C-alpha cells in the first residue's frame, strides 16, 4: 500500500532527454522532503517547469504555460493554500532573474547544475529571504550532491554520463546553458547502473550533450559501455547524442562486437553543404560524415542511422539545401529530426547576414520531412517478415496488447501477456507504419515464458 504523499509535486519537462533525466533526479531530491509526484498541476504544492531554450518556440511555450500555472496559484491562494512555482532547465540558465521579472508568480529559478540546491531555494522562497536564483556551473557538485537513491518505474532508464558542450556550433545555445563538457567518473555511473538493474531496468540509454566525447577518469564511451554491459540484468545499451567528430574507433568497434550495444545511432549532421557546415562551425564535412558512416556500417551493417537537420541557416541557398537532400538520399536514415533554423539571442549565427525568410524555411522543411518520412517508412517496411528480439516495456492501448522496442528503437505492438513486460521476446514482424511495427510472438517464446 502506498502512503499518500504529504506534498504534491508537479514537474513538466520540455526539451531533450537530459531534461527527462534531470526531472527524475529533482523528484529524488524532493522525495525526502515529503514531495510525491502528481500528474496534474492544479492544486499542487510545488510546480517545476524544466525548460528548454533550444528554439524560440520552446522558450515561448514556457511563458505561456507559466500564465496558466499563475492562475492555478491564485486559485490555490484563494482557497487558503500555497503553490510554489520553480523554473528549472535551460531557460532558467539563460534568462535567470529576467524570468521572475517577466512572470511575477515565479518563486525561484534554478539552473541545470544546481538541482541539489532545490530544497534550500524552496525554503528561502517560503521565508521570502535570501537569493532565489541559482544558476552557477559546477556539474561535479551537482552529481556528488544528488542522492544515490533513484526510484525508477519501468524497464528502460536514462543515465546521464556527460554534460555540457564545448563545440560552439554557431546556431546553438547549449554551450551557454549547460556549460563546458564534463564527464562523470565511471565508478559513479556503474554504481547508478547497478542500482537501476536491481530495480528491474534492462535497457540503459546513456545521455550527454556530446555523449561520445565521454572521457570520465580517462576512459572512453566505448570502455564505459563495455563495463556497463557486464552488469547482470543490463541487456541493452544505447547512447545519445553523439557528435560526428567524437566518434572514436573503439566505439565503432564496439558496435561490431558487443551484443548489448543496440544497432541504432543518432549522429546529427545538420546540413549537406560544406559551406553551411563551415558557417555552423560543425568541424566535419559532408565527405567526412559519409566516410564515417561507411566505417560504422562496415562494423555493423544493419545499424539504423538517425540524425538532426537544420534548414534555413543564414546564407543557405537553394543549391545548399539541395545538397542536404542529396546527403539524406545517400545515407538513408531510419529516423530523423528536422528543424527550421531559429535565431537565438547571443549566438554567432543570430548576427550573421543572409537570414532566411520564414516561408522559405517552411518550404524547405516540408520537402526535407517528406523525404525523411519516406525513408522512415521504407526502413520500417523492410522489417516485415523478420524475427526480432523485442524488449517489452508496457501494456498497449487495448486489452491483451503489449508494446516494446526493437533493437532499432522502433515501437513494436503484439498480442501478449503482461507478464512478458521486462522480457526480451522474439517477435515476427507482420506490419509496419511510420511510427511503429506490429507482430506476433514467436510461438516457442510464448511456450517458454507461459
Ligand atoms: N548535442 C547535440 C544536440 C543539441 S540540440 C548535437 O550536437 O547534435 C538538438 C538539435 O536541435 C540539434 O542537433 C540541432 O539540429 C537543433 N538545434 C539546435 N539549435 C538550433 C537552432 N538555433 N535552430 C534550430 N534548430 C536547432
Ligand atoms: Fe549544440 Fe553543437 Fe554542442 Fe550539439 S555540438 S550541443 S549542436 S553546440
Ligand atoms: Fe533544450 Fe537544454 Fe536540452 S536547451 S535541448 S533542454 S540541453
Coordinates of C-alpha atoms and ligand atoms in Angstrom, one line a residue:
X1 CA 0.0 0.0 0.0
X2 CA 1.4 3.4 -0.9
X3 CA 1.2 6.3 1.5
X4 CA -0.5 9.4 0.3
X5 CA 2.3 12.0 -0.2
X6 CA 2.1 14.9 2.1
X7 CA 3.0 17.4 -0.6
X8 CA 2.1 17.4 -4.2
X9 CA 4.9 17.9 -6.8
X10 CA 4.1 18.5 -10.4
X11 CA 7.0 18.5 -12.9
X12 CA 6.7 19.4 -16.5
X13 CA 9.6 18.5 -18.8
X14 CA 10.5 20.2 -22.1
X15 CA 13.4 19.6 -24.4
X16 CA 15.9 16.8 -24.6
X17 CA 16.3 13.5 -22.7
X18 CA 18.9 15.2 -20.4
X19 CA 16.0 17.2 -19.0
X20 CA 13.9 14.0 -18.6
X21 CA 16.7 12.6 -16.5
X22 CA 17.1 15.8 -14.5
X23 CA 13.3 15.9 -13.8
X24 CA 13.5 12.4 -12.3
X25 CA 16.5 13.5 -10.2
X26 CA 14.7 16.6 -9.0
X27 CA 11.9 14.3 -7.8
X28 CA 14.6 12.2 -6.0
X29 CA 16.0 15.3 -4.3
X30 CA 12.5 16.4 -3.1
X31 CA 11.1 13.0 -2.0
X32 CA 12.9 13.1 1.4
X33 CA 11.2 16.4 2.0
X34 CA 7.8 14.8 1.6
X35 CA 7.0 15.6 -2.0
X36 CA 5.3 13.0 -4.1
X37 CA 4.9 13.4 -7.9
X38 CA 1.4 14.0 -9.2
X39 CA 0.3 14.4 -12.8
X40 CA -1.9 17.5 -12.6
X41 CA -0.6 20.9 -11.7
X42 CA -4.0 22.1 -10.3
X43 CA -3.7 22.3 -6.5
X44 CA 0.0 21.2 -6.4
X45 CA 2.2 22.5 -3.7
X46 CA 5.2 22.7 -5.9
X47 CA 5.2 23.1 -9.7
X48 CA 8.6 22.7 -11.5
X49 CA 8.8 23.6 -15.2
X50 CA 12.0 22.0 -16.5
X51 CA 12.6 24.2 -19.6
X52 CA 14.3 24.2 -23.0
X53 CA 15.9 27.1 -24.7
X54 CA 17.0 25.5 -27.9
X55 CA 14.5 27.2 -30.3
X56 CA 12.4 30.3 -29.8
X57 CA 9.2 28.3 -29.8
X58 CA 10.4 26.1 -26.9
X59 CA 11.1 29.2 -24.8
X60 CA 7.8 30.9 -25.6
X61 CA 5.9 27.7 -24.6
X62 CA 7.3 28.1 -21.1
X63 CA 6.0 31.6 -20.7
X64 CA 2.5 30.7 -21.9
X65 CA 2.5 27.7 -19.5
X66 CA 3.5 30.0 -16.7
X67 CA 0.5 32.1 -17.4
X68 CA -1.7 29.1 -16.8
X69 CA 0.1 28.0 -13.7
X70 CA -0.2 31.5 -12.3
X71 CA -4.0 31.2 -12.4
X72 CA -3.8 27.9 -10.5
X73 CA -1.5 29.5 -7.9
X74 CA -4.2 32.3 -7.4
X75 CA -7.0 29.7 -7.1
X76 CA -5.0 27.8 -4.5
X77 CA -4.2 31.0 -2.6
X78 CA -7.9 31.9 -2.6
X79 CA -8.6 28.5 -1.0
X80 CA -6.0 29.3 1.7
X81 CA -3.2 27.2 0.2
X82 CA 0.1 27.9 -1.3
X83 CA 1.7 26.9 -4.6
X84 CA 5.4 27.4 -5.2
X85 CA 6.5 27.8 -8.8
X86 CA 10.0 26.9 -9.8
X87 CA 11.6 27.4 -13.3
X88 CA 14.4 25.0 -13.9
X89 CA 16.4 23.9 -17.0
X90 CA 17.9 25.8 -19.9
X91 CA 15.6 28.8 -19.9
X92 CA 16.4 29.3 -16.2
X93 CA 20.1 29.2 -17.0
X94 CA 19.8 31.6 -20.0
X95 CA 17.4 34.1 -18.7
X96 CA 17.8 33.8 -14.9
X97 CA 16.3 36.7 -12.9
X98 CA 14.5 38.0 -16.0
X99 CA 12.0 35.2 -15.7
X100 CA 10.9 36.5 -12.3
X101 CA 10.5 39.9 -13.7
X102 CA 8.5 38.7 -16.7
X103 CA 6.3 36.4 -14.6
X104 CA 5.9 37.6 -11.0
X105 CA 4.3 34.4 -9.9
X106 CA 7.6 32.5 -10.3
X107 CA 9.1 31.9 -6.8
X108 CA 12.5 30.6 -7.8
X109 CA 14.8 29.9 -10.7
X110 CA 17.3 27.0 -10.8
X111 CA 19.8 26.2 -13.5
X112 CA 20.6 22.6 -14.7
X113 CA 23.7 22.3 -12.4
X114 CA 22.0 23.4 -9.2
X115 CA 19.2 21.0 -8.7
X116 CA 20.8 19.7 -5.4
X117 CA 20.0 23.2 -4.1
X118 CA 16.3 23.0 -4.7
X119 CA 15.4 22.3 -1.0
X120 CA 17.3 25.3 0.1
X121 CA 15.9 27.5 -2.6
X122 CA 12.3 26.4 -1.7
X123 CA 13.0 27.2 1.9
X124 CA 14.2 30.6 1.0
X125 CA 11.2 31.3 -1.2
X126 CA 8.9 30.3 1.7
X127 CA 10.8 32.6 4.2
X128 CA 10.9 35.3 1.5
X129 CA 14.5 36.0 2.4
X130 CA 17.8 35.3 0.5
X131 CA 18.6 34.6 -3.1
X132 CA 16.1 32.6 -5.0
X133 CA 18.1 32.2 -8.1
X134 CA 20.9 29.6 -8.5
X135 CA 22.5 29.2 -11.9
X136 CA 26.1 28.6 -11.3
X137 CA 28.0 26.0 -13.3
X138 CA 29.6 23.1 -11.4
X139 CA 28.5 19.8 -12.8
X140 CA 30.6 17.7 -10.4
X141 CA 28.9 19.3 -7.4
X142 CA 25.5 18.5 -8.9
X143 CA 26.2 14.8 -9.3
X144 CA 28.0 14.5 -6.0
X145 CA 25.2 16.1 -4.1
X146 CA 22.3 14.3 -5.7
X147 CA 21.0 11.4 -3.6
X148 CA 22.4 8.0 -4.7
X149 CA 18.9 6.6 -4.4
X150 CA 16.9 6.8 -7.6
X151 CA 13.3 5.5 -7.9
X152 CA 12.5 4.3 -11.4
X153 CA 9.5 2.8 -13.0
X154 CA 9.8 0.5 -15.9
X155 CA 12.4 -1.5 -17.7
X156 CA 14.3 1.2 -19.5
X157 CA 16.1 4.2 -17.9
X158 CA 18.2 7.2 -18.9
X159 CA 21.5 7.7 -17.2
X160 CA 23.4 10.9 -17.7
X161 CA 27.1 10.3 -18.1
X162 CA 28.3 13.5 -19.6
X163 CA 27.1 17.1 -19.5
X164 CA 27.7 20.3 -21.4
X165 CA 29.3 21.2 -24.8
X166 CA 32.4 22.9 -26.0
X167 CA 31.7 22.7 -29.7
X168 CA 30.0 26.1 -30.0
X169 CA 28.1 25.4 -33.2
X170 CA 27.2 28.9 -34.2
X171 CA 23.4 28.4 -34.0
X172 CA 23.3 26.7 -30.6
X173 CA 22.6 27.8 -27.1
X174 CA 23.7 24.6 -25.3
X175 CA 27.3 25.6 -24.6
X176 CA 25.8 28.7 -22.8
X177 CA 23.0 26.9 -20.9
X178 CA 24.8 23.7 -19.9
X179 CA 28.4 24.9 -19.7
X180 CA 31.6 23.1 -20.8
X181 CA 32.0 19.4 -21.4
X182 CA 32.2 17.4 -18.2
X183 CA 32.1 13.6 -17.7
X184 CA 31.1 11.7 -14.6
X185 CA 33.5 9.2 -13.1
X186 CA 32.9 5.7 -14.4
X187 CA 32.6 4.3 -10.9
X188 CA 29.7 6.6 -10.1
X189 CA 28.0 5.6 -13.3
X190 CA 28.5 1.9 -12.7
X191 CA 27.1 2.3 -9.2
X192 CA 24.0 4.1 -10.6
X193 CA 23.6 1.5 -13.3
X194 CA 23.7 -1.4 -10.8
X195 CA 21.1 0.2 -8.7
X196 CA 18.9 0.6 -11.8
X197 CA 19.4 -3.1 -12.7
X198 CA 18.4 -4.0 -9.2
X199 CA 15.1 -2.2 -9.7
X200 CA 14.5 -4.2 -12.9
X201 CA 15.9 -2.0 -15.6
X202 CA 17.1 -4.0 -18.6
X203 CA 18.0 -1.2 -21.0
X204 CA 20.1 1.9 -20.3
X205 CA 20.3 4.9 -22.5
X206 CA 23.5 6.8 -21.7
X207 CA 23.0 10.5 -22.1
X208 CA 25.2 13.5 -22.8
X209 CA 25.0 16.6 -25.0
X210 CA 28.1 15.1 -26.6
X211 CA 28.0 11.6 -25.1
X212 CA 30.6 10.1 -27.4
X213 CA 33.1 12.8 -26.1
X214 CA 32.8 11.0 -22.7
X215 CA 36.2 10.8 -21.0
X216 CA 35.5 10.2 -17.3
X217 CA 38.5 9.0 -15.4
X218 CA 40.5 8.9 -18.6
X219 CA 38.0 6.4 -20.0
X220 CA 36.1 6.5 -23.3
X221 CA 32.5 5.9 -24.1
X222 CA 33.3 2.5 -25.6
X223 CA 35.1 1.4 -22.4
X224 CA 32.2 2.6 -20.3
X225 CA 29.7 0.8 -22.4
X226 CA 31.7 -2.5 -22.2
X227 CA 31.9 -2.0 -18.4
X228 CA 28.2 -1.5 -18.0
X229 CA 27.4 -4.4 -20.4
X230 CA 28.9 -6.7 -17.8
X231 CA 26.3 -5.8 -15.2
X232 CA 23.8 -8.6 -14.5
X233 CA 20.4 -7.7 -15.8
X234 CA 21.6 -5.0 -18.2
X235 CA 20.9 -6.5 -21.7
X236 CA 20.7 -3.4 -23.9
X237 CA 22.7 -0.2 -24.0
X238 CA 22.1 2.9 -26.2
X239 CA 23.6 6.3 -26.1
X240 CA 22.7 9.8 -27.3
X241 CA 23.6 12.4 -28.6
X242 CA 26.8 12.0 -30.5
X243 CA 28.9 14.4 -32.5
X244 CA 30.5 13.1 -35.7
X245 CA 33.9 14.4 -34.7
X246 CA 34.0 12.4 -31.4
X247 CA 33.1 9.0 -32.9
X248 CA 36.2 7.0 -31.8
X249 CA 37.5 3.8 -33.4
X250 CA 36.9 1.9 -30.3
X251 CA 33.2 2.9 -30.2
X252 CA 32.8 1.8 -33.8
X253 CA 34.5 -1.5 -32.9
X254 CA 32.1 -1.9 -30.0
X255 CA 29.2 -1.7 -32.4
X256 CA 30.7 -4.6 -34.3
X257 CA 31.3 -7.0 -31.4
X258 CA 29.3 -6.0 -28.3
X259 CA 25.8 -7.6 -28.5
X260 CA 24.4 -5.3 -25.7
X261 CA 25.1 -2.2 -27.8
X262 CA 22.0 -1.7 -29.9
X263 CA 22.3 -1.1 -33.6
X264 CA 20.9 2.4 -33.6
X265 CA 22.9 5.6 -33.8
X266 CA 21.8 9.2 -33.6
X267 CA 24.5 11.1 -35.2
X268 CA 23.4 14.6 -36.2
X269 CA 24.8 16.1 -39.4
X270 CA 22.7 19.3 -39.5
X271 CA 23.3 20.1 -43.2
X272 CA 24.6 18.7 -46.5
X273 CA 26.6 21.7 -47.8
X274 CA 30.2 22.2 -46.7
X275 CA 29.7 25.9 -46.9
X276 CA 26.9 25.8 -44.4
X277 CA 28.7 23.2 -42.2
X278 CA 31.6 25.6 -42.0
X279 CA 29.4 28.6 -41.1
X280 CA 27.8 26.4 -38.5
X281 CA 31.3 25.6 -37.1
X282 CA 30.5 21.9 -37.2
X283 CA 34.0 20.7 -37.7
X284 CA 33.1 18.0 -40.2
X285 CA 32.4 18.0 -43.9
X286 CA 29.9 16.1 -45.9
X287 CA 32.6 13.8 -47.1
X288 CA 34.0 13.0 -43.6
X289 CA 30.5 12.3 -42.4
X290 CA 29.8 9.9 -45.2
X291 CA 33.1 8.2 -44.7
X292 CA 32.4 7.8 -41.1
X293 CA 29.0 6.2 -41.7
X294 CA 30.7 3.8 -44.1
X295 CA 33.1 2.7 -41.4
X296 CA 30.3 2.3 -38.9
X297 CA 28.3 0.3 -41.4
X298 CA 31.3 -1.9 -42.1
X299 CA 31.4 -2.7 -38.4
X300 CA 27.7 -3.1 -38.0
X301 CA 26.0 -3.4 -41.4
X302 CA 22.4 -3.3 -40.1
X303 CA 22.8 -0.2 -38.0
X304 CA 19.9 2.2 -38.1
X305 CA 21.0 5.8 -38.6
X306 CA 19.3 8.8 -37.2
X307 CA 20.1 12.5 -37.4
X308 CA 19.2 16.1 -36.8
X309 CA 18.9 18.7 -39.6
X310 CA 18.5 22.4 -39.7
X311 CA 17.1 24.1 -42.7
X312 CA 17.3 27.8 -43.4
X313 CA 20.6 28.5 -41.7
X314 CA 21.8 32.0 -42.6
X315 CA 23.2 32.0 -46.1
X316 CA 21.6 28.7 -47.1
X317 CA 20.8 29.0 -50.8
X318 CA 18.6 26.6 -52.8
X319 CA 21.6 24.8 -54.0
X320 CA 22.9 24.3 -50.5
X321 CA 19.5 22.9 -49.4
X322 CA 19.5 20.5 -52.4
X323 CA 22.8 19.1 -51.1
X324 CA 21.1 18.3 -47.8
X325 CA 18.5 16.3 -49.7
X326 CA 21.3 14.6 -51.6
X327 CA 23.1 13.7 -48.4
X328 CA 19.9 12.2 -47.0
X329 CA 19.4 10.2 -50.1
X330 CA 23.0 8.9 -50.0
X331 CA 23.0 7.9 -46.3
X332 CA 19.4 6.7 -45.8
X333 CA 18.0 7.5 -42.3
X334 CA 15.8 5.2 -40.3
X335 CA 14.5 8.2 -38.3
X336 CA 15.4 11.9 -38.1
X337 CA 14.5 15.2 -36.5
X338 CA 14.5 18.3 -38.7
X339 CA 14.1 21.9 -37.6
X340 CA 13.7 25.4 -39.1
X341 CA 16.7 27.5 -38.1
X342 CA 15.7 29.6 -35.1
X343 CA 17.6 32.7 -34.3
X344 CA 18.9 32.5 -30.7
X345 CA 20.0 35.7 -28.9
X346 CA 23.7 35.7 -28.2
X347 CA 24.7 33.1 -30.7
X348 CA 27.0 34.0 -33.5
X349 CA 24.6 32.9 -36.2
X350 CA 21.9 35.2 -35.0
X351 CA 24.2 38.1 -36.0
X352 CA 25.0 36.7 -39.5
X353 CA 23.8 38.3 -42.7
X354 CA 21.7 36.3 -45.1
X355 CA 18.9 35.3 -42.6
X356 CA 16.3 33.3 -44.5
X357 CA 12.7 34.1 -44.9
X358 CA 10.3 32.1 -42.7
X359 CA 8.3 31.0 -45.8
X360 CA 11.4 29.6 -47.5
X361 CA 12.4 27.8 -44.3
X362 CA 8.9 26.3 -44.1
X363 CA 9.0 25.1 -47.7
X364 CA 12.4 23.5 -47.2
X365 CA 11.4 21.8 -44.0
X366 CA 8.4 20.3 -45.7
X367 CA 10.5 18.9 -48.6
X368 CA 13.1 17.5 -46.2
X369 CA 10.4 16.0 -44.0
X370 CA 8.8 14.4 -46.9
X371 CA 12.0 12.6 -47.9
X372 CA 12.8 11.6 -44.3
X373 CA 9.3 10.3 -43.8
X374 CA 9.6 8.2 -46.9
X375 CA 12.9 6.8 -45.7
X376 CA 11.5 6.0 -42.3
X377 CA 8.5 4.2 -43.8
X378 CA 10.7 2.2 -46.1
X379 CA 13.0 1.3 -43.2
X380 CA 10.1 0.1 -41.2
X381 CA 8.5 -1.7 -44.1
X382 CA 11.9 -3.5 -44.6
X383 CA 11.4 -5.2 -41.3
X384 CA 8.2 -7.1 -42.2
X385 CA 8.7 -10.8 -42.2
X386 CA 11.8 -10.6 -39.9
X387 CA 12.1 -12.1 -36.5
X388 CA 13.2 -9.5 -33.9
X389 CA 14.1 -9.6 -30.2
X390 CA 11.7 -7.1 -28.6
X391 CA 12.1 -5.7 -25.1
X392 CA 8.5 -5.3 -23.9
X393 CA 8.0 -2.2 -21.8
X394 CA 4.3 -1.7 -21.1
X395 CA 0.7 -2.6 -21.7
X396 CA -0.7 -1.4 -25.0
X397 CA -3.7 0.7 -25.7
X398 CA -6.2 -2.2 -25.8
X399 CA -6.5 -5.2 -23.6
X400 CA -4.2 -8.1 -24.3
X401 CA -1.7 -5.9 -26.2
X402 CA 1.8 -5.2 -25.1
X403 CA 4.3 -2.7 -26.5
X404 CA 8.1 -2.8 -26.7
X405 CA 11.1 -1.7 -28.7
X406 CA 13.0 -3.4 -31.5
X407 CA 16.9 -3.2 -31.5
X408 CA 16.4 -0.3 -33.9
X409 CA 14.3 1.6 -31.4
X410 CA 11.0 1.1 -33.3
X411 CA 7.9 0.7 -31.2
X412 CA 6.5 -2.9 -31.6
X413 CA 3.0 -3.9 -30.7
X414 CA 1.9 -7.5 -30.2
X415 CA -0.8 -9.6 -28.5
X416 CA 0.7 -11.0 -25.3
X417 CA 0.5 -11.4 -21.6
X418 CA 1.5 -8.5 -19.4
X419 CA 3.9 -11.0 -17.6
X420 CA 6.1 -10.6 -20.6
X421 CA 6.9 -6.9 -19.7
X422 CA 10.5 -6.7 -18.8
X423 CA 11.5 -9.6 -21.0
X424 CA 13.1 -9.8 -24.4
X425 CA 11.0 -12.0 -26.7
X426 CA 11.3 -12.9 -30.4
X427 CA 8.6 -11.3 -32.5
X428 CA 7.7 -12.0 -36.1
X429 CA 7.0 -8.6 -37.7
X430 CA 3.9 -8.6 -39.8
X431 CA 3.0 -4.9 -40.4
X432 CA 4.7 -1.6 -40.5
X433 CA 3.6 2.0 -40.2
X434 CA 5.6 5.2 -40.0
X435 CA 5.9 5.2 -36.2
X436 CA 5.6 1.6 -35.3
X437 CA 5.6 -2.1 -36.2
X438 CA 3.1 -4.9 -35.4
X439 CA 4.0 -8.5 -34.9
X440 CA 3.2 -11.8 -33.3
X441 CA 5.2 -13.5 -30.6
X442 CA 7.1 -16.4 -31.9
X443 CA 5.3 -19.5 -30.6
X444 CA 8.3 -21.0 -29.0
X445 CA 8.8 -17.8 -26.9
X446 CA 5.2 -17.9 -25.8
X447 CA 5.6 -21.5 -24.6
X448 CA 8.9 -20.8 -22.8
X449 CA 7.6 -17.8 -20.9
X450 CA 4.0 -19.0 -20.3
Ligands
LIG1 N1 24.4 18.0 -28.9 C1 23.5 17.6 -29.9 C2 22.1 18.1 -29.9 C3 21.8 19.5 -29.5 S1 20.3 20.2 -29.6 C4 24.2 17.7 -31.2 O1 25.2 18.3 -31.3 O2 23.7 17.3 -32.2 C5 19.3 19.2 -30.7 C6 19.2 19.7 -32.1 O3 18.5 20.9 -32.1 C7 20.5 20.0 -32.8 O4 21.1 18.8 -33.3 C8 20.0 20.9 -33.9 O5 19.6 20.2 -35.0 C9 18.8 21.6 -33.3 N2 19.1 23.0 -33.0 C10 20.0 23.5 -32.1 N3 19.9 24.8 -32.2 C11 19.0 25.2 -33.1 C12 18.6 26.4 -33.6 N4 19.0 27.6 -33.2 N5 17.6 26.4 -34.5 C13 17.1 25.2 -35.0 N6 17.5 24.0 -34.5 C14 18.4 24.0 -33.6
LIG2 FE1 24.8 22.5 -29.8 FE2 26.7 21.9 -31.5 FE3 27.1 21.4 -28.9 FE4 25.4 20.0 -30.3 S1 27.6 20.0 -30.6 S2 25.1 20.9 -28.3 S3 24.5 21.4 -31.7 S4 26.9 23.4 -29.9
LIG3 FE1 16.9 22.2 -24.7 FE2 18.7 22.5 -22.9 FE3 18.3 20.1 -23.9 S1 18.2 23.9 -24.5 S2 17.6 20.5 -25.9 S3 16.8 21.3 -22.7 S4 20.2 20.9 -23.3

